[in-house]
XYZ file of C-alpha atoms in Angstrom:
759
model
C 31.441 28.102 69.347
C 33.126 27.871 65.980
C 32.560 30.605 63.468
C 33.306 30.986 59.813
C 36.589 29.620 58.580
C 37.512 33.124 57.447
C 38.082 34.822 60.778
C 41.096 36.753 61.916
C 43.682 34.333 60.539
C 42.518 34.872 56.991
C 42.191 38.614 57.114
C 45.392 39.592 58.839
C 48.382 40.523 56.773
C 47.608 40.123 53.113
C 44.152 41.688 53.121
C 45.288 45.047 54.485
C 47.795 45.496 51.673
C 45.439 44.280 48.985
C 42.593 46.450 50.239
C 44.919 49.430 50.103
C 45.626 48.603 46.464
C 41.869 48.431 45.814
C 41.015 51.610 47.701
C 40.956 53.765 44.587
C 38.554 51.445 42.797
C 34.787 51.876 42.827
C 33.913 48.392 44.057
C 35.234 46.690 47.203
C 36.737 43.184 47.033
C 33.440 41.575 48.025
C 32.401 38.276 46.446
C 29.669 37.993 45.290
C 29.554 41.593 44.089
C 26.712 43.597 45.701
C 23.805 45.132 43.849
C 24.759 48.642 44.997
C 27.973 50.010 46.450
C 28.550 53.694 47.191
C 31.922 54.765 48.535
C 31.979 57.572 51.089
C 34.735 59.588 52.720
C 36.477 58.227 55.779
C 36.900 54.910 57.543
C 35.425 53.153 60.529
C 38.010 51.955 63.024
C 37.424 49.534 65.862
C 38.744 50.995 69.109
C 38.572 50.182 72.795
C 35.351 52.212 72.901
C 33.578 50.304 70.144
C 30.461 48.417 71.220
C 27.844 46.224 69.619
C 24.510 48.003 69.904
C 21.672 45.580 70.513
C 18.266 45.670 68.888
C 15.185 43.712 69.998
C 14.652 42.411 66.444
C 17.778 40.251 66.723
C 17.946 37.177 68.932
C 20.577 36.928 71.638
C 22.044 33.812 70.062
C 22.712 35.732 66.835
C 24.402 38.533 68.755
C 26.552 35.995 70.546
C 27.456 34.421 67.211
C 28.430 37.753 65.673
C 30.124 39.054 68.814
C 32.486 36.120 69.045
C 33.655 36.418 65.463
C 34.096 40.190 65.644
C 36.045 39.876 68.866
C 38.427 37.398 67.243
C 38.600 39.424 64.056
C 39.333 42.803 65.637
C 41.313 41.497 68.615
C 39.000 43.586 70.762
C 36.369 42.405 73.215
C 33.306 44.119 71.840
C 30.621 44.316 74.530
C 26.913 44.276 73.740
C 25.092 47.375 74.973
C 21.519 48.634 74.698
C 22.484 52.289 74.214
C 25.193 54.178 72.402
C 25.552 57.389 70.404
C 28.691 56.618 68.451
C 31.464 54.106 67.998
C 29.059 51.229 67.609
C 28.187 48.345 65.331
C 24.467 47.759 65.134
C 22.539 44.815 63.734
C 18.783 44.783 63.153
C 16.048 43.096 61.131
C 13.506 45.305 59.406
C 11.490 43.777 56.539
C 9.744 47.114 55.938
C 13.052 48.874 55.331
C 14.659 45.999 53.394
C 11.909 44.475 51.287
C 13.856 41.814 49.332
C 14.028 38.302 50.776
C 17.553 37.557 52.083
C 18.486 41.180 51.368
C 20.405 43.625 53.543
C 21.853 47.114 53.713
C 25.184 48.053 55.250
C 25.867 51.702 56.113
C 29.362 52.530 57.345
C 30.437 55.961 58.556
C 33.508 57.103 60.450
C 31.875 56.216 63.790
C 29.041 53.741 63.107
C 28.307 50.512 61.296
C 24.614 49.789 60.764
C 23.608 46.465 59.216
C 19.908 45.886 58.509
C 18.562 42.617 57.170
C 15.188 41.771 55.682
C 15.283 38.558 57.718
C 17.770 36.465 59.660
C 19.341 35.221 56.453
C 19.724 38.736 55.064
C 21.368 39.849 58.296
C 23.763 36.923 58.106
C 24.727 37.626 54.481
C 25.297 41.271 55.267
C 27.595 40.152 58.054
C 29.630 38.157 55.530
C 30.115 41.330 53.505
C 31.188 43.118 56.672
C 33.738 40.400 57.400
C 35.129 40.704 53.893
C 35.687 44.436 54.413
C 37.752 44.205 57.600
C 41.528 44.532 57.466
C 44.487 44.090 59.841
C 44.320 47.751 60.811
C 40.782 47.116 61.988
C 39.463 49.761 59.626
C 36.839 49.481 56.938
C 36.011 52.094 54.295
C 32.985 54.299 54.781
C 30.361 53.199 52.295
C 26.778 52.189 51.713
C 25.865 48.743 50.391
C 22.413 47.525 49.410
C 22.206 43.933 48.315
C 19.959 40.959 47.711
C 20.302 37.660 45.800
C 19.323 36.990 42.208
C 18.273 33.371 42.826
C 16.631 31.725 45.817
C 18.595 28.492 45.249
C 22.376 28.972 45.435
C 23.923 25.560 45.817
C 27.096 23.538 45.972
C 27.243 19.753 45.864
C 29.718 17.320 47.385
C 29.997 13.623 46.591
C 31.113 11.670 49.671
C 30.473 8.207 48.221
C 33.464 7.914 45.882
C 35.684 9.432 48.554
C 34.649 9.884 52.160
C 35.448 12.998 54.188
C 35.328 13.539 57.964
C 32.782 15.708 59.731
C 35.463 18.321 60.380
C 35.897 18.866 56.655
C 32.140 18.871 56.008
C 31.879 21.732 58.495
C 34.770 23.521 56.821
C 33.011 23.058 53.486
C 29.840 24.544 54.968
C 31.875 27.493 56.259
C 33.263 28.170 52.803
C 29.775 28.080 51.297
C 28.367 30.406 53.940
C 31.134 32.965 53.485
C 30.224 33.294 49.814
C 26.460 33.423 50.425
C 25.504 29.969 49.169
C 22.366 28.718 50.900
C 22.095 25.086 49.761
C 24.457 22.167 50.347
C 23.596 19.126 48.223
C 25.076 16.180 50.137
C 25.498 13.177 47.810
C 25.373 10.382 50.387
C 24.911 7.162 48.405
C 26.260 5.697 45.179
C 27.732 2.524 43.718
C 31.010 2.941 45.602
C 29.702 3.446 49.111
C 26.711 4.156 51.361
C 27.467 7.012 53.777
C 24.452 7.502 56.055
C 23.423 5.430 59.068
C 19.991 3.849 58.647
C 19.064 2.150 61.903
C 16.441 -0.141 60.393
C 19.026 -1.590 57.990
C 22.325 -2.090 59.871
C 23.958 -3.931 56.965
C 24.102 -0.611 55.133
C 26.659 0.468 57.735
C 28.363 -2.885 58.088
C 28.629 -3.836 54.394
C 27.413 -1.139 51.994
C 29.598 1.568 53.519
C 32.769 -0.254 52.419
C 34.358 -1.416 49.179
C 37.094 -3.993 48.916
C 39.587 -1.769 47.103
C 39.844 1.334 44.959
C 40.954 2.001 41.415
C 44.425 3.495 40.952
C 44.694 6.150 38.255
C 42.053 7.016 35.680
C 39.324 4.570 34.723
C 40.310 4.962 31.052
C 43.695 3.359 31.761
C 43.943 -0.358 31.058
C 44.477 -2.755 32.602
C 42.722 -1.450 35.678
C 44.930 -1.395 38.764
C 43.696 -1.457 42.358
C 45.220 -0.602 45.725
C 44.011 -3.773 47.504
C 42.833 -1.767 50.532
C 39.375 -1.876 52.053
C 37.912 1.625 52.033
C 34.838 3.283 53.458
C 33.009 4.916 56.308
C 29.680 6.510 57.085
C 28.138 9.321 59.089
C 26.194 8.356 62.180
C 22.829 9.962 62.650
C 24.255 11.977 65.550
C 27.007 13.290 63.288
C 24.468 14.220 60.651
C 22.403 16.083 63.243
C 25.555 17.908 64.315
C 26.333 18.963 60.738
C 22.723 20.037 60.124
C 22.752 22.206 63.246
C 26.078 23.705 62.199
C 24.789 24.483 58.708
C 21.496 25.894 60.017
C 23.397 28.447 62.099
C 24.996 29.563 58.848
C 21.698 29.680 56.933
C 22.543 26.723 54.756
C 19.939 24.075 54.034
C 21.384 20.598 53.525
C 19.653 18.580 50.807
C 20.427 14.855 51.144
C 20.645 12.662 48.065
C 19.696 8.990 48.178
C 20.383 7.593 44.708
C 17.752 5.484 42.943
C 16.946 3.478 40.885
C 20.502 3.349 39.524
C 23.847 3.845 41.267
C 22.712 1.235 43.786
C 25.500 -1.362 43.871
C 26.648 -0.494 47.389
C 23.124 -0.796 48.796
C 22.538 -4.053 46.903
C 25.751 -5.508 48.312
C 24.069 -5.374 51.714
C 20.509 -6.210 50.639
C 20.726 -8.176 47.354
C 17.036 -9.116 47.434
C 16.199 -5.631 46.140
C 18.047 -6.151 42.837
C 16.701 -7.858 39.748
C 18.958 -10.928 39.963
C 19.292 -11.327 43.718
C 23.054 -10.958 43.544
C 25.578 -11.449 44.838
C 26.640 -7.827 44.536
C 29.529 -5.807 45.862
C 30.213 -2.086 46.120
C 31.950 -0.850 42.987
C 35.710 -0.522 43.176
C 36.058 1.692 40.117
C 34.156 4.549 38.524
C 31.456 4.438 35.898
C 27.856 3.455 35.238
C 26.754 -0.070 36.083
C 23.939 -2.406 35.052
C 22.912 -3.374 38.585
C 19.967 -1.247 39.725
C 17.030 -1.533 42.106
C 14.313 -3.899 40.884
C 11.280 -1.847 39.835
C 9.011 -4.900 39.762
C 9.533 -5.859 43.385
C 7.232 -4.177 45.924
C 9.703 -4.943 48.688
C 12.185 -2.635 46.939
C 9.817 0.267 47.455
C 9.200 -0.719 51.073
C 12.969 -0.718 51.634
C 13.449 2.692 50.043
C 10.471 4.172 51.869
C 11.860 2.978 55.182
C 15.215 4.524 54.298
C 13.529 7.773 53.340
C 11.585 7.804 56.608
C 14.851 8.009 58.543
C 16.353 10.509 56.099
C 13.308 12.764 56.368
C 13.370 12.557 60.155
C 16.969 13.800 60.123
C 16.915 16.503 57.443
C 14.480 19.431 57.753
C 14.966 20.371 54.081
C 11.837 20.766 51.985
C 13.675 18.920 49.223
C 14.889 15.333 49.219
C 17.096 14.472 46.249
C 16.327 11.010 44.858
C 18.846 10.830 42.017
C 17.230 9.293 38.948
C 20.283 9.647 36.714
C 22.168 7.128 34.595
C 19.840 4.209 35.265
C 20.886 1.434 32.899
C 17.794 -0.587 32.039
C 19.488 -3.768 30.831
C 18.485 -5.761 33.922
C 14.932 -4.452 33.792
C 14.581 -5.732 30.225
C 15.559 -9.222 31.345
C 13.735 -9.194 34.704
C 10.358 -11.026 34.787
C 9.124 -8.891 37.685
C 9.984 -5.646 35.914
C 8.379 -6.822 32.702
C 5.261 -7.818 34.605
C 5.182 -4.357 36.173
C 5.286 -2.808 32.706
C 2.317 -4.949 31.677
C 0.169 -4.481 34.777
C 0.758 -0.716 34.907
C 0.182 -0.401 31.141
C 3.572 1.168 30.597
C 5.078 1.550 27.146
C 8.693 0.685 27.908
C 11.498 0.786 30.476
C 11.663 4.591 30.301
C 8.092 4.734 31.505
C 8.982 2.141 34.130
C 11.571 4.560 35.487
C 8.940 7.287 35.460
C 6.636 4.950 37.413
C 9.451 4.298 39.879
C 10.184 7.990 40.445
C 6.498 8.942 40.649
C 5.887 6.268 43.270
C 8.826 7.486 45.325
C 7.799 11.101 44.719
C 4.271 10.446 45.941
C 5.643 8.887 49.105
C 7.977 11.787 49.793
C 5.138 14.223 49.097
C 2.918 12.362 51.577
C 5.542 13.192 54.204
C 5.261 16.905 53.475
C 8.404 17.090 51.350
C 9.260 17.441 47.659
C 11.727 15.622 45.446
C 14.572 16.825 43.285
C 15.931 14.567 40.574
C 18.576 14.739 37.882
C 17.180 15.572 34.461
C 16.754 11.907 33.458
C 13.541 11.963 35.509
C 12.042 13.770 32.517
C 12.211 10.502 30.564
C 8.836 8.813 30.599
C 7.122 11.718 32.338
C 7.821 13.925 35.371
C 6.537 13.089 38.836
C 4.103 15.745 40.088
C 5.727 18.758 41.786
C 9.247 17.444 41.123
C 12.124 19.867 40.686
C 14.584 19.020 37.908
C 18.325 19.422 38.332
C 19.662 19.920 34.812
C 23.154 18.525 34.332
C 23.296 17.290 30.725
C 22.641 20.722 29.222
C 19.982 23.408 29.211
C 17.397 21.434 27.236
C 16.175 19.464 30.259
C 15.697 22.655 32.221
C 13.737 24.287 29.430
C 11.569 21.170 29.080
C 10.836 21.070 32.825
C 10.121 24.799 32.993
C 7.680 24.651 30.113
C 5.876 21.920 32.010
C 5.663 24.430 34.909
C 8.166 22.568 37.068
C 10.966 24.278 38.940
C 14.449 23.750 37.570
C 17.986 24.202 38.868
C 20.776 24.696 36.360
C 23.902 22.639 36.994
C 25.280 21.921 33.509
C 28.242 19.578 33.266
C 29.732 21.853 30.622
C 30.183 24.825 32.976
C 29.819 24.010 36.681
C 31.170 20.479 37.162
C 34.265 21.195 39.199
C 35.732 17.706 38.803
C 36.850 18.831 35.339
C 40.357 20.151 34.750
C 40.725 23.869 35.421
C 44.077 24.129 33.623
C 45.600 22.508 30.546
C 49.052 22.293 32.072
C 50.149 18.638 31.974
C 51.250 18.905 35.623
C 47.650 19.307 36.743
C 46.578 16.561 39.146
C 44.414 13.809 37.727
C 40.811 14.844 37.114
C 37.709 13.360 35.539
C 38.013 14.909 32.086
C 37.187 18.082 30.204
C 38.411 21.616 30.682
C 36.428 24.161 32.676
C 38.599 27.175 33.475
C 37.498 29.973 35.771
C 36.640 32.182 32.807
C 34.253 29.587 31.383
C 32.426 29.248 34.702
C 32.083 33.002 35.085
C 30.717 33.580 31.589
C 27.887 31.079 32.052
C 24.384 32.552 32.059
C 21.837 30.302 33.819
C 18.687 31.668 32.166
C 18.408 30.489 28.533
C 17.804 33.305 26.085
C 14.676 31.711 24.645
C 12.827 31.585 27.978
C 10.100 34.162 28.469
C 10.174 36.219 31.685
C 7.139 34.272 32.863
C 8.816 30.921 32.277
C 12.104 32.125 33.766
C 10.409 32.351 37.174
C 10.555 28.563 37.323
C 14.351 28.611 37.155
C 15.022 28.880 40.864
C 18.800 28.765 40.860
C 22.171 27.313 40.038
C 24.468 24.727 41.596
C 28.110 23.715 41.268
C 28.916 20.003 41.543
C 31.962 18.303 43.002
C 32.213 14.613 42.093
C 35.141 13.130 43.962
C 36.307 10.080 41.991
C 39.693 11.763 41.567
C 39.715 13.772 44.794
C 40.963 11.422 47.516
C 41.769 14.212 49.992
C 40.041 17.306 51.308
C 42.975 19.361 50.017
C 42.218 18.173 46.489
C 38.547 19.067 46.924
C 39.573 22.595 47.903
C 41.947 22.860 44.941
C 39.279 21.821 42.455
C 36.618 23.942 44.144
C 38.478 27.227 44.490
C 38.408 29.760 42.989
C 35.813 28.391 40.547
C 33.138 28.192 43.251
C 33.550 31.955 43.714
C 32.382 32.415 40.132
C 29.364 30.208 40.819
C 28.626 32.240 43.951
C 28.568 35.421 41.885
C 26.408 33.848 39.166
C 23.918 32.742 41.822
C 23.801 35.958 43.855
C 24.700 38.964 41.723
C 22.718 40.662 39.006
C 23.906 39.756 35.485
C 24.513 43.400 34.582
C 27.136 43.541 37.351
C 29.263 40.822 35.732
C 32.724 42.084 34.836
C 35.406 39.438 34.469
C 38.480 41.695 34.849
C 37.006 43.190 38.013
C 36.055 39.733 39.250
C 39.682 38.659 38.809
C 40.784 41.676 40.851
C 38.546 40.583 43.689
C 39.518 36.910 43.293
C 43.150 37.940 43.745
C 42.289 39.392 47.155
C 40.357 36.287 48.151
C 42.989 33.916 46.823
C 45.484 35.505 49.190
C 42.951 35.266 52.013
C 42.278 31.592 51.372
C 45.938 30.665 51.153
C 46.675 32.545 54.365
C 44.122 30.342 56.067
C 45.709 27.165 54.627
C 42.922 26.670 52.085
C 44.263 24.978 48.965
C 43.050 27.458 46.359
C 44.346 26.997 42.815
C 46.506 29.865 41.584
C 44.975 31.213 38.407
C 47.264 34.236 38.127
C 50.614 32.525 37.613
C 49.568 30.611 34.527
C 49.537 31.363 30.832
C 46.334 31.133 28.837
C 46.740 30.392 25.172
C 44.757 30.163 21.985
C 45.683 29.226 18.443
C 44.081 30.775 15.401
C 44.545 29.629 11.839
C 43.262 30.709 8.454
C 43.187 28.775 5.211
C 46.629 28.528 3.621
C 48.174 30.395 6.550
C 50.399 29.158 9.403
C 48.955 28.858 12.912
C 49.168 31.896 15.178
C 49.811 31.392 18.918
C 48.332 33.924 21.344
C 49.513 34.050 24.982
C 48.141 35.985 27.943
C 48.202 36.126 31.728
C 45.849 37.670 34.268
C 48.652 38.633 36.683
C 48.866 42.454 36.686
C 52.185 44.107 35.810
C 53.733 40.806 34.748
C 55.584 39.800 31.594
C 55.785 36.647 29.499
C 59.076 35.322 28.168
C 59.316 32.394 25.773
C 61.623 30.164 23.742
C 61.143 28.302 20.462
C 63.791 25.615 20.881
C 62.209 23.690 23.752
C 64.458 25.201 26.440
C 63.060 26.732 29.611
C 62.488 30.505 29.379
C 64.202 33.169 31.451
C 64.166 36.970 31.473
C 66.881 36.840 28.825
C 64.586 34.877 26.484
C 62.260 36.405 23.907
C 59.686 38.700 25.513
C 56.137 38.153 24.331
C 54.922 41.315 22.628
C 52.186 39.873 20.448
C 50.946 36.791 18.577
C 53.609 34.319 17.411
C 53.483 32.992 13.859
C 54.489 29.321 13.751
C 56.097 28.575 10.391
C 57.975 25.369 11.204
C 57.762 22.461 13.622
C 58.925 23.662 17.020
C 58.163 23.629 20.725
C 57.148 26.872 22.417
C 57.903 27.206 26.109
C 56.822 30.251 28.083
C 56.473 31.479 31.650
C 55.080 34.426 33.590
C 57.629 36.729 35.228
C 56.897 39.314 37.907
C 59.583 41.719 39.087
C 62.186 39.606 37.340
C 61.167 36.304 38.969
C 59.340 33.389 37.381
C 55.838 32.789 38.684
C 54.191 29.398 38.411
C 54.813 26.603 35.956
C 56.301 26.584 32.474
C 53.793 26.545 29.637
C 54.571 24.288 26.670
C 52.985 23.730 23.264
C 54.426 21.596 20.480
C 53.685 22.308 16.807
C 53.952 19.850 13.902
C 53.927 21.809 10.671
C 53.433 19.816 7.450
C 52.177 20.222 3.879
C 48.599 19.888 5.181
C 48.841 22.615 7.833
C 46.186 25.238 7.183
C 44.869 23.509 4.072
C 41.119 23.081 3.447
C 39.680 19.952 5.051
C 36.210 18.439 4.888
C 34.375 15.731 6.836
C 31.572 13.384 5.836
C 29.649 13.353 8.114
C 30.602 16.306 10.324
C 32.090 15.838 13.804
C 29.544 16.114 16.606
C 28.944 16.528 20.321
C 31.766 17.738 22.529
C 34.184 16.861 19.744
C 32.872 19.288 17.163
C 35.690 21.749 16.347
C 35.342 25.511 16.197
C 36.705 25.290 12.656
C 37.532 22.399 10.348
C 41.100 23.702 10.280
C 41.488 22.362 13.829
C 42.310 19.059 12.130
C 45.298 20.650 10.384
C 46.455 23.382 12.777
C 49.747 21.708 13.678
C 48.699 20.727 17.206
C 48.125 17.129 18.233
C 45.386 16.200 20.706
C 46.510 15.023 24.144
C 45.712 11.873 26.097
C 43.432 13.988 28.308
C 41.343 14.882 25.208
C 40.380 18.253 26.690
C 42.188 20.754 24.479
C 39.564 20.872 21.739
C 41.849 19.204 19.192
C 40.189 15.786 18.877
C 37.390 15.420 16.351
C 34.654 12.964 17.297
C 32.313 10.892 15.147
C 29.494 8.483 15.997
C 28.683 7.171 12.544
C 29.237 3.882 10.747
C 31.796 5.290 8.324
C 33.708 8.564 8.240
C 35.532 10.233 5.388
C 38.086 13.039 5.777
C 39.578 14.861 2.805
C 42.466 17.345 2.783
C 43.062 19.594 -0.222
C 46.749 20.555 -0.549
C 45.659 23.207 -3.122
C 48.373 22.134 -5.604
C 49.727 18.827 -6.813
C 52.667 17.942 -4.599
C 54.976 15.009 -3.904
C 53.830 13.060 -0.838
C 55.388 10.069 0.858
C 54.330 10.245 4.507
C 50.732 10.395 5.828
C 49.908 10.576 9.539
C 46.921 10.727 11.853
C 46.284 9.848 15.496
C 43.401 7.734 16.830
C 42.378 7.889 20.511
C 41.220 4.620 22.057
C 39.748 4.411 25.555
C 37.077 1.737 25.780
C 36.152 2.921 29.269
C 35.281 6.284 27.735
C 33.396 4.605 24.848
C 36.184 5.631 22.467
C 36.878 2.843 19.981
C 39.276 2.374 17.104
C 37.845 1.900 13.629
C 37.853 -1.534 12.039
C 40.204 -0.059 9.484
C 41.586 3.196 8.124
C 42.084 3.456 4.365
C 44.343 6.189 2.935
C 43.841 7.283 -0.693
C 45.359 10.034 -2.839
C 44.239 11.851 -5.969
C 45.508 14.527 -8.316
C 42.078 15.687 -9.487
C 39.705 14.919 -6.588
C 37.750 12.445 -8.759
C 39.956 9.407 -9.216
C 41.513 8.143 -5.966
C 44.168 5.495 -5.473
C 44.330 3.495 -2.217
C 47.873 3.652 -0.854
C 47.656 2.329 2.705
C 45.310 0.381 5.005
C 45.676 0.253 8.770
C 43.848 -2.220 11.049
C 45.978 -2.508 14.174
C 45.287 -0.113 17.079
C 46.884 -1.834 20.082
C 47.352 1.112 22.429
C 44.880 2.085 25.132
C 45.429 5.768 24.487
C 46.855 7.585 21.484
C 47.496 5.299 18.511
C 49.767 6.991 15.945
C 48.985 5.861 12.409
C 52.004 6.472 10.185
C 51.651 5.572 6.524
C 55.057 5.653 4.824
C 54.515 5.096 1.122
C 56.819 2.683 -0.717
C 57.331 5.277 -3.414
C 56.596 9.016 -3.350
C 53.443 9.944 -5.244
C 51.999 13.063 -6.820
C 48.779 14.160 -5.137
C 46.618 17.162 -4.333
C 43.859 15.422 -2.380
C 44.389 13.103 0.595
C 41.397 11.031 1.690
C 41.153 8.952 4.851
C 38.170 6.661 5.248
C 37.324 5.040 8.568
C 35.232 1.875 8.656
C 33.816 2.087 12.146
C 32.431 -0.174 14.814
C 28.657 0.199 14.616
C 27.873 -0.914 18.185
C 29.936 -1.380 21.347
C 30.274 -5.173 21.746
C 28.619 -7.173 24.498
C 30.636 -7.377 27.692
C 32.294 -3.999 27.115
C 31.587 -0.771 28.971
C 28.564 0.852 27.342
C 27.644 -2.347 25.476
C 24.950 -1.795 22.876
C 25.654 1.910 22.582
C 27.327 3.734 19.738
C 31.096 4.128 20.080
C 33.032 7.309 19.476
C 35.823 7.566 16.921
C 38.305 10.287 17.892
C 40.936 11.399 15.385
C 43.246 14.367 15.110
C 45.992 16.145 13.236
C 46.190 15.036 9.685
C 49.796 15.473 8.627
C 51.175 15.164 5.106
C 54.893 15.212 4.314
């Protein structure tokens, strides 16, 4: 019988040394950190005399499970005995002694280990803490631990539609979750790009919907789109799903299946086109995004189809919850569909939003009739919540607050903090990812309970979940890299009390676990070899570059001429003032040797650097800068648009004005415009540059209308003759609406601009 992925192979070697380094510290390297830890004198050592002391409160199968792992871990055959006075490890369940659900206590002396759980789950989680304490010398420090979780829902999600992973990896994924005390695995089984679960009543789902003709190469923002020309797909048989469920159940993980509806349905419609609004033909999507083709809400046979699918799903999965999606349902087809419009009329619905609410309520009622409950993404709030539905809040905290105040349970899974398909490093060598920037520190600092929730309302927030969308994760190794160590932060947010949060101490413990994971050939990202940076700037001052590393006892060396640093380069002692255009390169050094990759940041210093700048209207959304001076801090935004440099606008016209403070000679005006139609980022119709000496009377000096690049478009206005000016104004005449036939047609486009340079 397989046990957790972290058995002897992960604890031998590195852990003994790292535990020794941590011995003088108050807290052990346990993740998530326990509620209470008291260190005592001495150690418990496994010897040839050590036994496992049985207790009637624990089933034989659990003892067998624990015995096997301890035998492998300690390299000693630990027999199970009914009596023993010393040199024993004892497991028991006692809800009177441990009153908190899923809680446990662990008492370790020099000759006994006593683990008591409130229930089977608590016993299991205590055992994970015990595993994390063992070292190569087969000794663990004497201590007392009392622990229980903060939230009842502690989840991780995995999308297997965009990329499909074998059962062996799904089990490995479950093992990783169990080791860090997660108790929910959200299995995203269907989407536009592939259907991944066998449904016996509908064999075409396996034969057709499980496969797509080819797959996008590179990022969806890159044009023209390129494809690999290879058929791709697969699905899990019902026997395989039963096998995974049994495996997860042994590890106290509930698997919550997700069957997407009414949107994200192109794969299903490719097999059964009669359930779409147009009747097809359809095909599984070969690239990533949101698509117009959705289930027809006016067709009763659509509901019969989905109910039959759900019947088989419910028969397989014992979970109380069934996830039914509900997100990103484009209603274009519904607006043009006679059946959907008739449904709106006959059901006295106001609009297509209420039609989606009708759809989800009808599905919710059916699931409820089967003794289960639904979870949906926070779009199910639109048009009204189905009764007893739980809301999974991904677009921000507002949906969760709304659901909670309607007395519905909510699970926080905000894209801004716990979507692990986002970049975790700003190094350009990072493998391709969806977008954004979510470093480990940002995950760890997230607080799931909004400050404006009352204690009474907060009871409806049942937990937190991290999400792994796999568009840009074609291999299991890439999933691991994007997951770890950020999932460890999510584990601690979900389990540990907020007053126990301590990021420096968390990093200390992560360092132990990072070594453990790598020893076991788990592809954990190395967060200690990299440089973190920030740039501060004040009005009329040059930018200041701050560098740091979380690797203890290390040093940073840097250069200013673009060359690679060495230990003979400048040593970083404090913030660097950037007074001219230059490229900073830096690296972490430990014991005289370079660790990790070279950090690089290029500065473009001009007359406008640090000068007052204003916007009409102000930037918004994810592209709202910390300070207006971001637009003139000497740093250009990157093609990955995740460094916080790009300023975003969604208005008809935009006006930017830079005040050089004094009248100066100017001849060269520059700005960059980011264009990615597949990210709804559009160029303006035109940019008009004007200058003024007094801020009242402006003279137009340059107009730009050509933005041919899918990516960064440099706009470089070289004036025919130098002019005297104090104020530089740039006016953008924007696209009002995304044109028909384009991605996001009918919506409002984004204008992204950055780094206004004047020379």
